[in-house]
Each structure stands twice: as C-alpha cells, then as structure tokens.
Amino acid sequence: MPQAQIIDGKAIAESVRQEITNRAAKLLETSGKRPGLAVVLVGEDPASQVYVRNKDRAAEACGFHSVKHTLGAETSEADVLALVEQLNNDPEIHGILVQLPLPGHIDESKVLRLIRPEKDVDGFHPVNVGLLTAGERDSALVPCTPAGSLVLLKRTLGDTLSGKNAVVIGRSNIVGKPMASLLLQESCTVTIAHSRTRDLPDVVRAADIVVAAVGRPEMIKGDWIKPGATVIDVGINRIPAPELGEGKNRLVGDVAFNEAVDHAGAITPVPGGVGPMTIAMLMVNTLTAARRLLGLPDEEPLF
Ligand SMILES: Nc1nc(=O)c2c([nH]1)NC[C@@H]1CN(c3ccc(C(=O)N[C@@H](CCC(=O)O)C(=O)O)cc3)C=[N+]21
C-alpha cells in the first residue's frame, strides 16, 4: 500500500474553532451575551493541569467567558457538589466541565449527575447519554472526543459512512460507547471490541473504519488494518523515550502508527489528531449550550 493520508486534526480543529469564533461574535452582536465555560479541576495531576489550561485558552480565543476552579486533592465531595450547584445557578455560565478522573474519595457519578444536563458540555449526564443512545443526537450534548472523531471521519470520507464496517476498540462511557452510538446513527455496521474480545486482530481486519480507544500504547498492529481503512487513534499514551534524553517521554497512540501508515487509507497522528479536536468540540458544545439556555435556536450542526 502507498502511504496513508495523515488526517490533520490540528488544522481541522483550527477550522472548527474559527467557525465557533465567528458564531460567538454574531451571538455577542445580537444578544450581548458571551458563552461561559467553567472548568473544575480537583487535585494537581500535571497532565490534567495542561489540558485544563488548553481548554481555558481555547475558550478565550473563541471570545468566550472562561473560569477555572482549581481545588485541592483533599477537597471533600460535599464541597465539589456545592461548587457544581453554584455553577448550575450562575447565569454567566453555560457549560460546566469537571475534569476526570476525580480523586478516589469522590463519587464521580454523583458529581456528573448533579450537573444540569443543559450545561453538561462533556455529555456525560444520563439525560445526554439517553438522548444520544435514543437517536436524538442533535438534541443532546455529545461527548467531545467521539464528536471530534466523527468530524475527522466526515472530513476525510465525506458522507459515505453508511453501510461501512466500523470497529470501536474500547467500551468506556467517555469514548467507546458514545462513539458506537454516533457511528450507528451514521448507519455504519458497528462492532464494539474490548479486552475480552476473541480474535481481536481478525475483528479489526474486517473494519473499514477503526476507532482505537483502549489506552494501551501501540497495541493495534499494522497488519491488523484492512488495506485502505480509515484509522482514528484516540489513545494518548506517555512512554519513556531515552533516545530523547534521560527521563524523557514521548506520546504514542493505541495504534502502531509507523506500521499502520503502510496499510491504512487515512490515519490520525498522535499528537495532532483527536486531541485538538476534543478541545474544539468543547467549544462547539459550550456555544450550543449557551444558545439553548438563552432560548435561541440551534445552528447548522458541524458534524
Ligand atoms: N471531564 C473531562 N473531559 C475531558 O474531555 C477530559 C477529561 N475530563 N479528562 C482528561 C481527558 C484528556 N483530554 C484531552 C484533551 C486534549 C488533548 C490534546 O489536546 N492533546 C494534544 C497534545 C497533548 C500533549 O502534548 O500532551 C494532541 O493530542 O495533539 C488531550 C487530552 C480531555 N479529557
């Protein structure tokens, strides 16, 4: 096979953020309101701090109002719940994102269920999960990473997803399950594979579309990829890279990119693939949430 097309997630994310910036400017002009995003971080995980800073920065670049709440790792569950309740009732805030994972003493599901579904820009509240699963994607807030992955697929393949075999590897509530719902709604034939799946290489070999979201570095091998298939690599794994110097790391996906690039028709890189799209879709969801809370109609969906 010739080398695959490398799907430029950074460039596509930039174009999505540009569209959102324009739409937010129009909203400001017509209503005097800015979309408001609140990001809550509990604890000091360095990777989470980087992501939260990137979200804050992206929101400001889109012309949004953006606030960041950083709480100590020892913060009680009651205090986190009280902050969510305060943000639920804050008219300047249209989107609430509580960075996951939360420290072990906090019941994640309890926190996510308290977020008003209308402000749930992560799409993790049972109301949004239910809408997406029931085929009412356009009324839901859709989780950012699967939504971003679908944008990449549509920008790469056009409107030709119908009837394709899609294999999603990973069954998390954050990526695998909502990704499968989105692909099903695009009329793909969807398989969800996971750690107990038998003959995974052969399951993947049947796929026209592979979405890898397992969190194991370079687990999906090149010769598992059907010639010409489209590969979306959701994994972001930090592995030791002594070649870069003592104690250095590098980022790799769940797919062995250097092998898969000789089999796939198109593939996302890590970094620069799905990651930037996740943040762009958070901006999309925040604008959508703001418009709905202001009683305005939805705009043309971006995916
Ligand atoms: N409630 C919640 N919502 C989330 O959306 C959420 C979360 N919790 N917890 C953590 C994960 C992780 N996540 C990423 C976002 C952007 C990049 C990203 O922009 N990555 C860049 C570079 C990353 C780097 O250099 O470290 C890239 O892939 O090119 C990565 C990861 C959102 N998450």
mmCIF file of C-alpha atoms and ligand atoms in Angstrom:
data_model
loop_
_atom_site.group_PDB
_atom_site.id
_atom_site.type_symbol
_atom_site.label_atom_id
_atom_site.label_comp_id
_atom_site.label_asym_id
_atom_site.label_seq_id
_atom_site.Cartn_x
_atom_site.Cartn_y
_atom_site.Cartn_z
ATOM 1 C CA MET A 1 0.000 0.000 0.000
ATOM 2 C CA PRO A 2 1.105 3.575 -0.615
ATOM 3 C CA GLN A 3 1.410 5.730 2.486
ATOM 4 C CA ALA A 4 -1.856 6.673 4.130
ATOM 5 C CA GLN A 5 -3.231 10.184 4.143
ATOM 6 C CA ILE A 6 -2.353 11.718 7.533
ATOM 7 C CA ILE A 7 -5.500 13.314 8.949
ATOM 8 C CA ASP A 8 -4.534 16.775 10.227
ATOM 9 C CA GLY A 9 -6.527 17.066 13.462
ATOM 10 C CA LYS A 10 -4.784 20.299 14.383
ATOM 11 C CA ALA A 11 -5.839 22.024 11.160
ATOM 12 C CA ILE A 12 -9.406 20.688 11.288
ATOM 13 C CA ALA A 13 -9.704 21.717 14.955
ATOM 14 C CA GLU A 14 -8.478 25.182 13.997
ATOM 15 C CA SER A 15 -11.173 25.476 11.307
ATOM 16 C CA VAL A 16 -13.864 24.372 13.782
ATOM 17 C CA ARG A 17 -12.654 26.900 16.369
ATOM 18 C CA GLN A 18 -12.659 29.628 13.686
ATOM 19 C CA GLU A 19 -16.301 28.828 12.846
ATOM 20 C CA ILE A 20 -17.194 28.929 16.559
ATOM 21 C CA THR A 21 -15.352 32.242 16.983
ATOM 22 C CA ASN A 22 -17.463 33.705 14.150
ATOM 23 C CA ARG A 23 -20.684 32.330 15.580
ATOM 24 C CA ALA A 24 -19.832 33.605 19.072
ATOM 25 C CA ALA A 25 -19.121 37.071 17.659
ATOM 26 C CA LYS A 26 -22.535 37.038 15.975
ATOM 27 C CA LEU A 27 -24.164 35.970 19.247
ATOM 28 C CA LEU A 28 -22.447 38.809 21.100
ATOM 29 C CA GLU A 29 -23.618 41.301 18.479
ATOM 30 C CA THR A 30 -27.243 40.162 18.523
ATOM 31 C CA SER A 31 -27.730 39.323 22.211
ATOM 32 C CA GLY A 32 -24.874 40.990 24.085
ATOM 33 C CA LYS A 33 -24.006 37.589 25.602
ATOM 34 C CA ARG A 34 -20.820 35.545 25.584
ATOM 35 C CA PRO A 35 -20.838 31.756 26.060
ATOM 36 C CA GLY A 36 -19.445 30.994 29.541
ATOM 37 C CA LEU A 37 -17.397 27.895 30.347
ATOM 38 C CA ALA A 38 -16.405 26.733 33.840
ATOM 39 C CA VAL A 39 -13.750 24.048 34.206
ATOM 40 C CA VAL A 40 -13.352 22.374 37.596
ATOM 41 C CA LEU A 41 -10.095 20.616 38.431
ATOM 42 C CA VAL A 42 -9.712 18.684 41.683
ATOM 43 C CA GLY A 43 -6.111 17.753 42.534
ATOM 44 C CA GLU A 44 -2.786 18.594 40.930
ATOM 45 C CA ASP A 45 -2.246 15.937 38.263
ATOM 46 C CA PRO A 46 0.236 17.665 35.882
ATOM 47 C CA ALA A 47 -1.304 16.239 32.667
ATOM 48 C CA SER A 48 -4.777 17.411 33.789
ATOM 49 C CA GLN A 49 -3.387 20.862 34.517
ATOM 50 C CA VAL A 50 -2.075 21.070 30.939
ATOM 51 C CA TYR A 51 -5.434 20.034 29.452
ATOM 52 C CA VAL A 52 -7.370 22.431 31.671
ATOM 53 C CA ARG A 53 -5.071 25.292 30.700
ATOM 54 C CA ASN A 54 -5.559 24.427 26.997
ATOM 55 C CA LYS A 55 -9.348 24.440 27.414
ATOM 56 C CA ASP A 56 -9.267 27.795 29.182
ATOM 57 C CA ARG A 57 -7.040 29.233 26.445
ATOM 58 C CA ALA A 58 -9.216 27.880 23.620
ATOM 59 C CA ALA A 59 -12.335 29.343 25.243
ATOM 60 C CA GLU A 60 -10.742 32.771 25.477
ATOM 61 C CA ALA A 61 -9.550 32.568 21.859
ATOM 62 C CA CYS A 62 -13.181 31.901 20.815
ATOM 63 C CA GLY A 63 -14.300 35.032 22.681
ATOM 64 C CA PHE A 64 -15.948 33.077 25.496
ATOM 65 C CA HIS A 65 -16.103 33.936 29.157
ATOM 66 C CA SER A 66 -13.976 31.281 30.866
ATOM 67 C CA VAL A 67 -13.413 30.458 34.518
ATOM 68 C CA LYS A 68 -11.201 27.839 36.074
ATOM 69 C CA HIS A 69 -11.767 26.424 39.585
ATOM 70 C CA THR A 70 -8.785 24.540 40.966
ATOM 71 C CA LEU A 71 -9.492 22.666 44.200
ATOM 72 C CA GLY A 72 -7.000 20.757 46.350
ATOM 73 C CA ALA A 73 -6.824 16.947 46.100
ATOM 74 C CA GLU A 74 -8.258 16.676 49.631
ATOM 75 C CA THR A 75 -11.416 18.668 48.847
ATOM 76 C CA SER A 76 -14.494 16.888 50.176
ATOM 77 C CA GLU A 77 -17.216 15.509 47.935
ATOM 78 C CA ALA A 78 -19.676 17.903 49.564
ATOM 79 C CA ASP A 79 -17.526 20.891 48.572
ATOM 80 C CA VAL A 80 -17.287 19.714 44.955
ATOM 81 C CA LEU A 81 -21.058 19.204 44.858
ATOM 82 C CA ALA A 82 -21.583 22.682 46.329
ATOM 83 C CA LEU A 83 -19.397 24.232 43.616
ATOM 84 C CA VAL A 84 -21.327 22.400 40.873
ATOM 85 C CA GLU A 85 -24.591 23.643 42.378
ATOM 86 C CA GLN A 86 -23.261 27.201 42.425
ATOM 87 C CA LEU A 87 -22.234 26.916 38.738
ATOM 88 C CA ASN A 88 -25.624 25.369 37.865
ATOM 89 C CA ASN A 89 -27.239 28.553 39.192
ATOM 90 C CA ASP A 90 -24.766 31.041 37.688
ATOM 91 C CA PRO A 91 -26.398 32.805 34.703
ATOM 92 C CA GLU A 92 -22.990 33.692 33.219
ATOM 93 C CA ILE A 93 -22.014 30.005 32.997
ATOM 94 C CA HIS A 94 -23.458 27.867 30.194
ATOM 95 C CA GLY A 95 -21.017 24.964 30.251
ATOM 96 C CA ILE A 96 -19.621 23.039 33.226
ATOM 97 C CA LEU A 97 -16.765 20.573 32.825
ATOM 98 C CA VAL A 98 -15.482 18.624 35.822
ATOM 99 C CA GLN A 99 -12.109 17.218 34.808
ATOM 100 C CA LEU A 100 -11.890 13.433 35.219
ATOM 101 C CA PRO A 101 -10.638 11.355 36.903
ATOM 102 C CA LEU A 102 -11.675 12.718 40.318
ATOM 103 C CA PRO A 103 -9.798 11.645 43.475
ATOM 104 C CA GLY A 104 -10.937 8.265 44.826
ATOM 105 C CA HIS A 105 -12.946 9.614 47.785
ATOM 106 C CA ILE A 106 -15.330 11.475 45.444
ATOM 107 C CA ASP A 107 -18.234 9.644 43.774
ATOM 108 C CA GLU A 108 -17.765 10.615 40.128
ATOM 109 C CA SER A 109 -21.210 9.534 39.056
ATOM 110 C CA LYS A 110 -22.826 11.613 41.818
ATOM 111 C CA VAL A 111 -20.978 14.729 40.673
ATOM 112 C CA LEU A 112 -21.806 14.179 36.981
ATOM 113 C CA ARG A 113 -25.493 13.619 37.769
ATOM 114 C CA LEU A 114 -25.688 16.926 39.635
ATOM 115 C CA ILE A 115 -24.566 18.985 36.616
ATOM 116 C CA ARG A 116 -27.610 20.462 34.873
ATOM 117 C CA PRO A 117 -27.961 18.472 31.631
ATOM 118 C CA GLU A 118 -28.313 21.773 29.725
ATOM 119 C CA LYS A 119 -24.827 22.782 30.991
ATOM 120 C CA ASP A 120 -23.243 19.338 30.627
ATOM 121 C CA VAL A 121 -20.747 20.170 27.855
ATOM 122 C CA ASP A 122 -18.963 16.823 28.386
ATOM 123 C CA GLY A 123 -22.169 14.978 27.503
ATOM 124 C CA PHE A 124 -21.753 12.594 30.453
ATOM 125 C CA HIS A 125 -25.077 13.227 32.241
ATOM 126 C CA PRO A 126 -27.589 10.346 31.911
ATOM 127 C CA VAL A 127 -30.033 12.672 30.110
ATOM 128 C CA ASN A 128 -27.498 13.375 27.370
ATOM 129 C CA VAL A 129 -26.377 9.741 27.253
ATOM 130 C CA GLY A 130 -30.036 8.754 26.853
ATOM 131 C CA LEU A 131 -30.743 11.271 24.087
ATOM 132 C CA LEU A 132 -27.677 10.169 22.112
ATOM 133 C CA THR A 133 -28.478 6.481 22.549
ATOM 134 C CA ALA A 134 -32.117 7.035 21.576
ATOM 135 C CA GLY A 135 -31.022 8.515 18.248
ATOM 136 C CA GLU A 136 -31.647 12.144 19.217
ATOM 137 C CA ARG A 137 -28.076 13.231 18.766
ATOM 138 C CA ASP A 138 -28.942 16.756 17.669
ATOM 139 C CA SER A 139 -30.902 17.459 20.888
ATOM 140 C CA ALA A 140 -28.136 16.092 23.111
ATOM 141 C CA LEU A 141 -24.763 17.463 24.122
ATOM 142 C CA VAL A 142 -22.436 14.842 22.614
ATOM 143 C CA PRO A 143 -19.157 13.822 24.347
ATOM 144 C CA CYS A 144 -16.306 15.830 22.841
ATOM 145 C CA THR A 145 -13.835 13.092 21.876
ATOM 146 C CA PRO A 146 -16.337 10.919 19.955
ATOM 147 C CA ALA A 147 -17.866 14.025 18.341
ATOM 148 C CA GLY A 148 -14.401 15.188 17.274
ATOM 149 C CA SER A 149 -13.603 11.729 15.925
ATOM 150 C CA LEU A 150 -16.788 11.826 13.818
ATOM 151 C CA VAL A 151 -15.848 15.252 12.437
ATOM 152 C CA LEU A 152 -12.468 13.809 11.369
ATOM 153 C CA LEU A 153 -14.195 10.829 9.718
ATOM 154 C CA LYS A 154 -16.650 13.036 7.834
ATOM 155 C CA ARG A 155 -13.957 15.488 6.707
ATOM 156 C CA THR A 156 -11.913 12.515 5.442
ATOM 157 C CA LEU A 157 -14.592 10.293 3.907
ATOM 158 C CA GLY A 158 -17.365 12.760 3.102
ATOM 159 C CA ASP A 159 -20.907 11.486 3.513
ATOM 160 C CA THR A 160 -20.034 7.868 2.748
ATOM 161 C CA LEU A 161 -20.175 6.282 6.184
ATOM 162 C CA SER A 162 -23.443 4.422 5.555
ATOM 163 C CA GLY A 163 -23.014 0.650 5.386
ATOM 164 C CA LYS A 164 -19.330 0.673 6.329
ATOM 165 C CA ASN A 165 -17.976 -1.790 8.900
ATOM 166 C CA ALA A 166 -16.826 0.202 11.916
ATOM 167 C CA VAL A 167 -14.931 -1.377 14.794
ATOM 168 C CA VAL A 168 -14.621 0.600 18.027
ATOM 169 C CA ILE A 169 -11.976 -0.833 20.327
ATOM 170 C CA GLY A 170 -12.801 0.157 23.917
ATOM 171 C CA ARG A 171 -16.113 0.305 25.760
ATOM 172 C CA SER A 172 -15.739 3.307 28.083
ATOM 173 C CA ASN A 173 -18.624 5.667 28.796
ATOM 174 C CA ILE A 174 -16.394 8.559 27.721
ATOM 175 C CA VAL A 175 -15.343 7.311 24.277
ATOM 176 C CA GLY A 176 -16.224 3.754 23.205
ATOM 177 C CA LYS A 177 -19.953 3.646 23.913
ATOM 178 C CA PRO A 178 -20.850 7.140 22.639
ATOM 179 C CA MET A 179 -18.609 6.605 19.570
ATOM 180 C CA ALA A 180 -20.519 3.418 18.764
ATOM 181 C CA SER A 181 -23.836 5.301 19.122
ATOM 182 C CA LEU A 182 -22.671 8.032 16.736
ATOM 183 C CA LEU A 183 -21.459 5.537 14.119
ATOM 184 C CA LEU A 184 -24.678 3.546 14.399
ATOM 185 C CA GLN A 185 -26.609 6.755 13.773
ATOM 186 C CA GLU A 186 -24.488 7.215 10.617
ATOM 187 C CA SER A 187 -25.714 3.755 9.529
ATOM 188 C CA CYS A 188 -22.388 2.003 9.978
ATOM 189 C CA THR A 189 -22.359 -1.671 10.959
ATOM 190 C CA VAL A 190 -20.794 -1.254 14.389
ATOM 191 C CA THR A 191 -18.768 -3.712 16.455
ATOM 192 C CA ILE A 192 -17.555 -2.805 19.940
ATOM 193 C CA ALA A 193 -14.434 -4.764 20.827
ATOM 194 C CA HIS A 194 -12.771 -4.791 24.254
ATOM 195 C CA SER A 195 -10.274 -6.607 26.455
ATOM 196 C CA ARG A 196 -12.286 -9.840 26.413
ATOM 197 C CA THR A 197 -12.893 -9.870 22.662
ATOM 198 C CA ARG A 198 -11.702 -13.076 20.977
ATOM 199 C CA ASP A 199 -9.520 -12.915 17.860
ATOM 200 C CA LEU A 200 -9.212 -9.124 18.001
ATOM 201 C CA PRO A 201 -6.807 -8.962 15.012
ATOM 202 C CA ASP A 202 -9.402 -10.647 12.793
ATOM 203 C CA VAL A 203 -12.206 -8.434 14.103
ATOM 204 C CA VAL A 204 -10.113 -5.370 13.217
ATOM 205 C CA ARG A 205 -9.231 -6.829 9.787
ATOM 206 C CA ALA A 206 -12.927 -6.659 8.834
ATOM 207 C CA ALA A 207 -13.147 -2.919 9.572
ATOM 208 C CA ASP A 208 -13.407 -0.124 7.022
ATOM 209 C CA ILE A 209 -13.258 2.275 9.987
ATOM 210 C CA VAL A 210 -11.202 1.601 13.122
ATOM 211 C CA VAL A 211 -11.571 3.747 16.243
ATOM 212 C CA ALA A 212 -8.951 2.780 18.829
ATOM 213 C CA ALA A 213 -9.685 3.849 22.411
ATOM 214 C CA VAL A 214 -8.102 1.277 24.690
ATOM 215 C CA GLY A 215 -5.308 3.197 26.386
ATOM 216 C CA ARG A 216 -2.559 0.688 25.585
ATOM 217 C CA PRO A 217 0.442 2.081 23.710
ATOM 218 C CA GLU A 218 0.739 0.819 20.094
ATOM 219 C CA MET A 219 -1.396 -2.250 20.783
ATOM 220 C CA ILE A 220 -3.123 -2.258 17.369
ATOM 221 C CA LYS A 221 -0.605 -3.613 14.866
ATOM 222 C CA GLY A 222 -0.202 -2.503 11.260
ATOM 223 C CA ASP A 223 -1.082 -5.861 9.710
ATOM 224 C CA TRP A 224 -4.459 -5.839 11.516
ATOM 225 C CA ILE A 225 -5.534 -2.883 9.373
ATOM 226 C CA LYS A 226 -7.523 -3.669 6.226
ATOM 227 C CA PRO A 227 -5.848 -2.081 3.193
ATOM 228 C CA GLY A 228 -7.308 1.390 2.679
ATOM 229 C CA ALA A 229 -9.195 1.531 6.013
ATOM 230 C CA THR A 230 -9.613 4.798 7.931
ATOM 231 C CA VAL A 231 -7.988 4.745 11.371
ATOM 232 C CA ILE A 232 -8.898 7.137 14.210
ATOM 233 C CA ASP A 233 -6.450 6.789 17.099
ATOM 234 C CA VAL A 234 -7.947 8.156 20.325
ATOM 235 C CA GLY A 235 -5.142 6.903 22.574
ATOM 236 C CA ILE A 236 -2.691 9.318 24.166
ATOM 237 C CA ASN A 237 -0.014 7.327 25.981
ATOM 238 C CA ARG A 238 3.182 8.678 27.505
ATOM 239 C CA ILE A 239 6.053 6.219 27.111
ATOM 240 C CA PRO A 240 9.715 6.518 28.123
ATOM 241 C CA ALA A 241 11.902 7.854 25.303
ATOM 242 C CA PRO A 242 15.548 7.547 26.397
ATOM 243 C CA GLU A 243 16.566 8.486 22.821
ATOM 244 C CA LEU A 244 15.268 11.993 23.622
ATOM 245 C CA GLY A 245 17.386 12.167 26.767
ATOM 246 C CA GLU A 246 17.356 10.758 30.263
ATOM 247 C CA GLY A 247 13.888 10.637 31.859
ATOM 248 C CA LYS A 248 12.150 11.992 28.718
ATOM 249 C CA ASN A 249 8.769 10.735 27.455
ATOM 250 C CA ARG A 250 7.013 10.789 24.129
ATOM 251 C CA LEU A 251 3.344 10.489 23.173
ATOM 252 C CA VAL A 252 2.095 7.491 21.220
ATOM 253 C CA GLY A 253 -1.372 6.325 20.314
ATOM 254 C CA ASP A 254 -3.081 2.957 20.715
ATOM 255 C CA VAL A 255 -2.136 2.146 17.098
ATOM 256 C CA ALA A 256 1.398 1.263 15.937
ATOM 257 C CA PHE A 257 1.422 4.292 13.628
ATOM 258 C CA ASN A 258 4.658 3.524 11.735
ATOM 259 C CA GLU A 259 3.272 0.125 10.697
ATOM 260 C CA ALA A 260 -0.363 1.140 10.183
ATOM 261 C CA VAL A 261 0.568 4.038 7.901
ATOM 262 C CA ASP A 262 1.545 1.442 5.246
ATOM 263 C CA HIS A 263 -1.870 -0.272 5.381
ATOM 264 C CA ALA A 264 -4.463 2.427 6.124
ATOM 265 C CA GLY A 265 -6.018 4.741 3.569
ATOM 266 C CA ALA A 266 -6.053 7.530 6.157
ATOM 267 C CA ILE A 267 -4.897 7.723 9.769
ATOM 268 C CA THR A 268 -4.768 10.257 12.596
ATOM 269 C CA PRO A 269 -1.387 11.025 14.188
ATOM 270 C CA VAL A 270 -0.707 11.276 17.948
ATOM 271 C CA PRO A 271 -0.245 14.043 18.913
ATOM 272 C CA GLY A 272 -2.079 16.300 16.449
ATOM 273 C CA GLY A 273 -5.069 14.050 15.734
ATOM 274 C CA VAL A 274 -8.040 13.531 18.021
ATOM 275 C CA GLY A 275 -6.631 15.535 20.990
ATOM 276 C CA PRO A 276 -7.026 19.003 19.447
ATOM 277 C CA MET A 277 -10.495 18.007 18.184
ATOM 278 C CA THR A 278 -11.623 17.199 21.729
ATOM 279 C CA ILE A 279 -10.966 20.782 22.770
ATOM 280 C CA ALA A 280 -12.561 22.217 19.609
ATOM 281 C CA MET A 281 -15.755 20.211 20.243
ATOM 282 C CA LEU A 282 -15.878 21.513 23.813
ATOM 283 C CA MET A 283 -16.155 24.983 22.272
ATOM 284 C CA VAL A 284 -18.929 23.734 19.960
ATOM 285 C CA ASN A 285 -20.858 22.287 22.918
ATOM 286 C CA THR A 286 -20.408 25.420 25.022
ATOM 287 C CA LEU A 287 -21.832 27.627 22.267
ATOM 288 C CA THR A 288 -24.724 25.185 21.730
ATOM 289 C CA ALA A 289 -25.463 25.152 25.472
ATOM 290 C CA ALA A 290 -25.345 28.948 25.665
ATOM 291 C CA ARG A 291 -27.777 29.385 22.766
ATOM 292 C CA ARG A 292 -30.242 26.892 24.232
ATOM 293 C CA LEU A 293 -30.091 28.472 27.694
ATOM 294 C CA LEU A 294 -30.717 31.860 26.054
ATOM 295 C CA GLY A 295 -33.743 30.456 24.221
ATOM 296 C CA LEU A 296 -32.160 30.719 20.757
ATOM 297 C CA PRO A 297 -32.489 28.078 18.004
ATOM 298 C CA ASP A 298 -29.658 25.655 17.227
ATOM 299 C CA GLU A 299 -27.370 26.481 14.322
ATOM 300 C CA GLU A 300 -26.308 24.155 11.484
ATOM 301 C CA PRO A 301 -24.598 21.108 13.121
ATOM 302 C CA LEU A 302 -20.840 20.912 12.415
ATOM 303 C CA PHE A 303 -20.953 17.100 12.181
HETATM 304 N N1 LIG B 1 -14.359 15.779 32.086
HETATM 305 C C1 LIG B 1 -13.360 15.559 31.247
HETATM 306 N N2 LIG B 1 -13.479 15.883 29.947
HETATM 307 C C2 LIG B 1 -12.448 15.677 29.083
HETATM 308 O O1 LIG B 1 -12.566 15.963 27.872
HETATM 309 C C3 LIG B 1 -11.219 15.132 29.587
HETATM 310 C C4 LIG B 1 -11.158 14.813 30.945
HETATM 311 N N3 LIG B 1 -12.239 15.027 31.750
HETATM 312 N N4 LIG B 1 -10.041 14.283 31.477
HETATM 313 C C5 LIG B 1 -8.839 14.105 30.694
HETATM 314 C C6 LIG B 1 -9.148 13.882 29.244
HETATM 315 C C7 LIG B 1 -7.982 14.098 28.293
HETATM 316 N N5 LIG B 1 -8.397 15.144 27.382
HETATM 317 C C8 LIG B 1 -7.585 15.671 26.374
HETATM 318 C C9 LIG B 1 -7.864 16.839 25.709
HETATM 319 C C10 LIG B 1 -6.994 17.365 24.764
HETATM 320 C C11 LIG B 1 -5.817 16.742 24.460
HETATM 321 C C12 LIG B 1 -4.877 17.335 23.475
HETATM 322 O O2 LIG B 1 -5.055 18.454 23.032
HETATM 323 N N6 LIG B 1 -3.801 16.634 23.092
HETATM 324 C C13 LIG B 1 -2.786 17.148 22.175
HETATM 325 C C14 LIG B 1 -1.416 17.266 22.811
HETATM 326 C C15 LIG B 1 -1.287 16.734 24.197
HETATM 327 C C16 LIG B 1 0.087 16.858 24.830
HETATM 328 O O3 LIG B 1 1.047 17.370 24.201
HETATM 329 O O4 LIG B 1 0.186 16.433 25.981
HETATM 330 C C17 LIG B 1 -2.706 16.229 20.990
HETATM 331 O O5 LIG B 1 -3.115 15.070 21.073
HETATM 332 O O6 LIG B 1 -2.184 16.667 19.964
HETATM 333 C C18 LIG B 1 -5.525 15.555 25.095
HETATM 334 C C19 LIG B 1 -6.402 15.030 26.035
HETATM 335 C C20 LIG B 1 -9.634 15.575 27.745
HETATM 336 N N7 LIG B 1 -10.111 14.893 28.785
#
